[in-house]
Coordinates of N, CA and C in Angstrom, one line a residue:
X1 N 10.4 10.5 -42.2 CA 9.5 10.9 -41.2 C 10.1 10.6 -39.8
X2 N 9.9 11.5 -38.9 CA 10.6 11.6 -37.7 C 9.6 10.3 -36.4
X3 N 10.1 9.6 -36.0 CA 9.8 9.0 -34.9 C 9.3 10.0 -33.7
X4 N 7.5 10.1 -33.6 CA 7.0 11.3 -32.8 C 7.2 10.8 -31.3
X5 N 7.5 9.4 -31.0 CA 7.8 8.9 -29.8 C 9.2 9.3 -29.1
X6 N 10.4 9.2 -29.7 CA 11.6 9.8 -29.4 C 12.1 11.2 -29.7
X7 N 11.6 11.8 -30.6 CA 11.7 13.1 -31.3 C 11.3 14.6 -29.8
X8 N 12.9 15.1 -29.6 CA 12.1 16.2 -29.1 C 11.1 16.9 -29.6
X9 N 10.9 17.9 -28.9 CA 9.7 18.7 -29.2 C 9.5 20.2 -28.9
X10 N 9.0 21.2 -29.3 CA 8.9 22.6 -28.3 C 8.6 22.4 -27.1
X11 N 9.3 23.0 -26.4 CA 9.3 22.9 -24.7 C 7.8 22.9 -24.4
X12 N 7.6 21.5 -23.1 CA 6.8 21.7 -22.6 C 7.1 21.8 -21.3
X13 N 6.0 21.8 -20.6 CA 5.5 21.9 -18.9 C 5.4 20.4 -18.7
X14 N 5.4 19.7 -19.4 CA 5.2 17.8 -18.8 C 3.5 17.7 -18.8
X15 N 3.3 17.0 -17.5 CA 2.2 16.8 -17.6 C 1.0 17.5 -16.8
X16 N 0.1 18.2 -17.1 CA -0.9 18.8 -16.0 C -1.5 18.0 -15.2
X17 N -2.2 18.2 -14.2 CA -3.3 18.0 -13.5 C -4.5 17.5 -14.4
X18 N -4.9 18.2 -15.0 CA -5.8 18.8 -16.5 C -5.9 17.5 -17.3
X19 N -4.4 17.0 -17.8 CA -4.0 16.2 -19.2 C -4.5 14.9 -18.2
X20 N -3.9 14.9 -16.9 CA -4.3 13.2 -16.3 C -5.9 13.0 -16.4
X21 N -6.4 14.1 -15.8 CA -8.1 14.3 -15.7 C -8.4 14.0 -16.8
X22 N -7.8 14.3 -18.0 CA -8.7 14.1 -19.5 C -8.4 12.5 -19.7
X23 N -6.6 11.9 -19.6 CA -6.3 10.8 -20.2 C -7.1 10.0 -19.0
X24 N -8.0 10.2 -18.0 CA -8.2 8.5 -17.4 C -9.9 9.2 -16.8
X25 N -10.2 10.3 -17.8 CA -11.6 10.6 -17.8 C -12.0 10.5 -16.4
X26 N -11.7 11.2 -15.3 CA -12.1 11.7 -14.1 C -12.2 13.0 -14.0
X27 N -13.1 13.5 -12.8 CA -13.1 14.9 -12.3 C -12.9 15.1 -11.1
X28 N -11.9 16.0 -11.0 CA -11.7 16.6 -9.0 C -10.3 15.6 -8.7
X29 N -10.0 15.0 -8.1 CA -8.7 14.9 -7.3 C -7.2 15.8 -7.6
X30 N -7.5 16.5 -7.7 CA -6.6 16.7 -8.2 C -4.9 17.1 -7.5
X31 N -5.2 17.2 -6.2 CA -3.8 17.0 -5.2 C -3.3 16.0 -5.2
X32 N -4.5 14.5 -5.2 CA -4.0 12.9 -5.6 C -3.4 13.2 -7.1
X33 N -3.6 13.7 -7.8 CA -2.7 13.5 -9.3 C -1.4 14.6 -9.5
X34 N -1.6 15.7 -8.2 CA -0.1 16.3 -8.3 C 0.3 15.6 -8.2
X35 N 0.4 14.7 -7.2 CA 1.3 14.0 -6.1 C 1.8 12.7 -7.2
X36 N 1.3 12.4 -7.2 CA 1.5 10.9 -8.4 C 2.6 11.4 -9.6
X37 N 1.7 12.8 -10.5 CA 2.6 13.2 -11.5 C 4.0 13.3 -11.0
X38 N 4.2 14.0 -10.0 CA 5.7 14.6 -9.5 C 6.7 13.6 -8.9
X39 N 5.5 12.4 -8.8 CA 6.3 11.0 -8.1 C 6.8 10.0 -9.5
X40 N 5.7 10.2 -10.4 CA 6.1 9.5 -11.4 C 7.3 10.2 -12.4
X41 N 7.5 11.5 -12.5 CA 7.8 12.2 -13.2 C 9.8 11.9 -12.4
X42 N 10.1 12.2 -11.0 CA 10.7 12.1 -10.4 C 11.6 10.0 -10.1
X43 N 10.4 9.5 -10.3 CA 10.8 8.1 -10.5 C 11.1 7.2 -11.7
X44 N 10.8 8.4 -13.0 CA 11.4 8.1 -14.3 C 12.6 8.8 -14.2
X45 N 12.4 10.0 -14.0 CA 14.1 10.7 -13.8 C 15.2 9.6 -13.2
X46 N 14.8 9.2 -12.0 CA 16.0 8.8 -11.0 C 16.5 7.5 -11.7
X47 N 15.5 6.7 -12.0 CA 15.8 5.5 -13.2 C 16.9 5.5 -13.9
X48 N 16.7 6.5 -15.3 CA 17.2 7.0 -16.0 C 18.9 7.6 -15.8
X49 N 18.7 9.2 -15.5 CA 20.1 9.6 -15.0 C 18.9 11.1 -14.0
X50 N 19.5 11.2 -13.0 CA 18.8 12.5 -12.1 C 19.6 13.5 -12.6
X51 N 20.8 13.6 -13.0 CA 21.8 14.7 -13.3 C 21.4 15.5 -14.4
X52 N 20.2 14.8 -15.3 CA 19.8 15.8 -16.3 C 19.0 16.3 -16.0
X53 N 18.4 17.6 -15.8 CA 17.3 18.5 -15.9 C 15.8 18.0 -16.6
X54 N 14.7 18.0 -15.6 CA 13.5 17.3 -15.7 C 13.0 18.0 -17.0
X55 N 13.7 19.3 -17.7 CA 13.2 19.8 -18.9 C 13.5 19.0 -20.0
X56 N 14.7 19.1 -19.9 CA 15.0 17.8 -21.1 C 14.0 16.6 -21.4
X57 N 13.7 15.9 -20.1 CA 12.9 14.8 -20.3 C 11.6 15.4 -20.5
X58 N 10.9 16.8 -20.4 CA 10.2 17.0 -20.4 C 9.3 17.0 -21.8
X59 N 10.5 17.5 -22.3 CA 11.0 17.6 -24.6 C 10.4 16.5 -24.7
X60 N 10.5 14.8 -24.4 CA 10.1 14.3 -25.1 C 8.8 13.6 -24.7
X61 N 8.3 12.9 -25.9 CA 6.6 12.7 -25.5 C 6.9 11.4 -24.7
X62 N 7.6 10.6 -25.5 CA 8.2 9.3 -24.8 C 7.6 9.3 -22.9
X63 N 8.4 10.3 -22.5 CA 8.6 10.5 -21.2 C 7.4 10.7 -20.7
X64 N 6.5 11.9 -21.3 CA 5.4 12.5 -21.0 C 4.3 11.2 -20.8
X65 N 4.6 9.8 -22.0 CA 3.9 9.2 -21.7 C 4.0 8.1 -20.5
X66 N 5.5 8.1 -20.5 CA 5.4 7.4 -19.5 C 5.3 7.4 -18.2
X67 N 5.0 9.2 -18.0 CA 4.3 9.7 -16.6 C 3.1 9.3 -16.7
X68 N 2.2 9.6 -17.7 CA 0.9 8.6 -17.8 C 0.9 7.5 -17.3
X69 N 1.4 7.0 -18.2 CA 1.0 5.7 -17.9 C 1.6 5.0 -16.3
X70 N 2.8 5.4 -15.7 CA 2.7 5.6 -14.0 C 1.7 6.2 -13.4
X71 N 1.4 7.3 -13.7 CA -0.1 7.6 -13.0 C -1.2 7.3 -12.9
X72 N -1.6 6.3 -13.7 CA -3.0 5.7 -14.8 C -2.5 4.4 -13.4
X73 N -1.4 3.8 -13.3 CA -1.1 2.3 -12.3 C -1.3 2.8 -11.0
X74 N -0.7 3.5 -10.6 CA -1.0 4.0 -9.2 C -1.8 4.7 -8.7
X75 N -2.7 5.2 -9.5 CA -4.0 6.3 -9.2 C -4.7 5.1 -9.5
X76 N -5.1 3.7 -10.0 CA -6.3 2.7 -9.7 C -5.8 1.4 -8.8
X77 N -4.3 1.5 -8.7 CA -4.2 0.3 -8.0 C -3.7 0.9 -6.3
X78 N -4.1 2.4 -6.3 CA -3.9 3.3 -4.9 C -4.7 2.1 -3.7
X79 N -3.9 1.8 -2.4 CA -4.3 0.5 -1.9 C -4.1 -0.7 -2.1
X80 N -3.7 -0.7 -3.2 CA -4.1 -2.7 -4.0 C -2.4 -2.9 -4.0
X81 N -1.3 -1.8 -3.9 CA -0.1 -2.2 -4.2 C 0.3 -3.8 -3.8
X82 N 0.2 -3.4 -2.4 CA 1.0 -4.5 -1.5 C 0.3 -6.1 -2.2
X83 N -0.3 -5.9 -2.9 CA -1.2 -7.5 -3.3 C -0.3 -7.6 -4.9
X84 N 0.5 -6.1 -5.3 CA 1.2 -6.5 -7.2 C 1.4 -7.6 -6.9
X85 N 2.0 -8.2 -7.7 CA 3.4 -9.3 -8.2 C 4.3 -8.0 -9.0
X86 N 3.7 -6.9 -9.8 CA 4.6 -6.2 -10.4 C 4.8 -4.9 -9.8
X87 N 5.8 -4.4 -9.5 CA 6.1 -3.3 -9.1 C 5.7 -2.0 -9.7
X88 N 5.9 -2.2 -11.7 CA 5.7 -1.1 -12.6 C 5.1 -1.4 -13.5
X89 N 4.1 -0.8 -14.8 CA 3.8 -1.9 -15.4 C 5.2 -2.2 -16.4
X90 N 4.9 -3.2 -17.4 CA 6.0 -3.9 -18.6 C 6.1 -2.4 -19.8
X91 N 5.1 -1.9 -19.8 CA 4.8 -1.0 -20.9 C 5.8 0.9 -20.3
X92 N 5.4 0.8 -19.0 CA 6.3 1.9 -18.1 C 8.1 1.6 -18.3
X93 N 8.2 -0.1 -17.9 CA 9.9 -0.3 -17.9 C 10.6 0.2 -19.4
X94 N 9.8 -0.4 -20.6 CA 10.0 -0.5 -21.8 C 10.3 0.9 -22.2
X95 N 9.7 1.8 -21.8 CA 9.3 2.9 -22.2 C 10.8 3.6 -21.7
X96 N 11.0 3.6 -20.4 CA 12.6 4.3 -19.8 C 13.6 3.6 -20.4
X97 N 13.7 2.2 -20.5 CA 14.3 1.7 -21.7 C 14.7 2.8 -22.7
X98 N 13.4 3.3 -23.8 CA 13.6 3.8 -24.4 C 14.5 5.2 -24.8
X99 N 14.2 5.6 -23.5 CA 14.0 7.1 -22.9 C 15.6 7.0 -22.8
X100 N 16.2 6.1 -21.8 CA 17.2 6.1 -21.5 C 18.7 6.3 -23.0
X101 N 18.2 5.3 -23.9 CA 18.9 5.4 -25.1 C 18.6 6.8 -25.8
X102 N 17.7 7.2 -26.2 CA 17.7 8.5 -26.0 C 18.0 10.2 -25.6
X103 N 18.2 10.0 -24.3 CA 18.9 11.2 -23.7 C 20.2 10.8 -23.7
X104 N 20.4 9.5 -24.0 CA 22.2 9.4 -23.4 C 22.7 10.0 -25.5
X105 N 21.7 9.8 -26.6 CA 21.6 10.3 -27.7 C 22.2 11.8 -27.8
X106 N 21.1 12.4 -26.8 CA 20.6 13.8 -26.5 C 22.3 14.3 -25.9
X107 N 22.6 14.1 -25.0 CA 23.6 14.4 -24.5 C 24.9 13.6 -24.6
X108 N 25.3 13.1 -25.7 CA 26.5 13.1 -25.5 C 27.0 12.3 -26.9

């Protein structure tokens, strides 16, 4: 049985507007959750390697979740940053970790 966490997948779009609204059960912001998605989505990329195409990472769920879960941190602690001690959560670092062994898998 295939590992559904690292396992590409049929091409997706990443993450909607839509999927954030559902995973943190809100309604309406939805310019605040472009912005975050494309920040998070953009701040897992640059981590990782920027030279691969945000499609690739988009294949896997891995990734997908770990835009969640950046956007789930900074859409409630929006204001409260400058008070972290942590920058990302431990479950976000772990996750590009992941990701990272992975695409380097994927590509080469």
């Amino acid at each position: 049985m295939a590992d559904e966490t690292n396992s590409p997948r049929a091409p997706s779009t990443g993450i909607e507007v839509s999927d954030m609204q559902d995973y943190l059960a809100i309604d309406g912001d939805e310019d605040v959750l472009k912005s975050l998605i494309e920040y998070a989505e953009e701040d897992a990329r640059g981590s990782i390697d920027s030279s691969i195409d945000i499609e690739v990472y988009r294949k896997l769920p891995i990734f997908n979740q770990a835009v969640r879960t950046l956007v789930d941190f900074n859409y409630y602690n929006r204001g409260a940053l400058s008070g972290q001690q942590i920058a990302y959560p431990k479950s976000y670092q772990y996750m590009l970790n992941k990701i990272r062994w992975k695409v380097g898998k994927i590509n080469g």
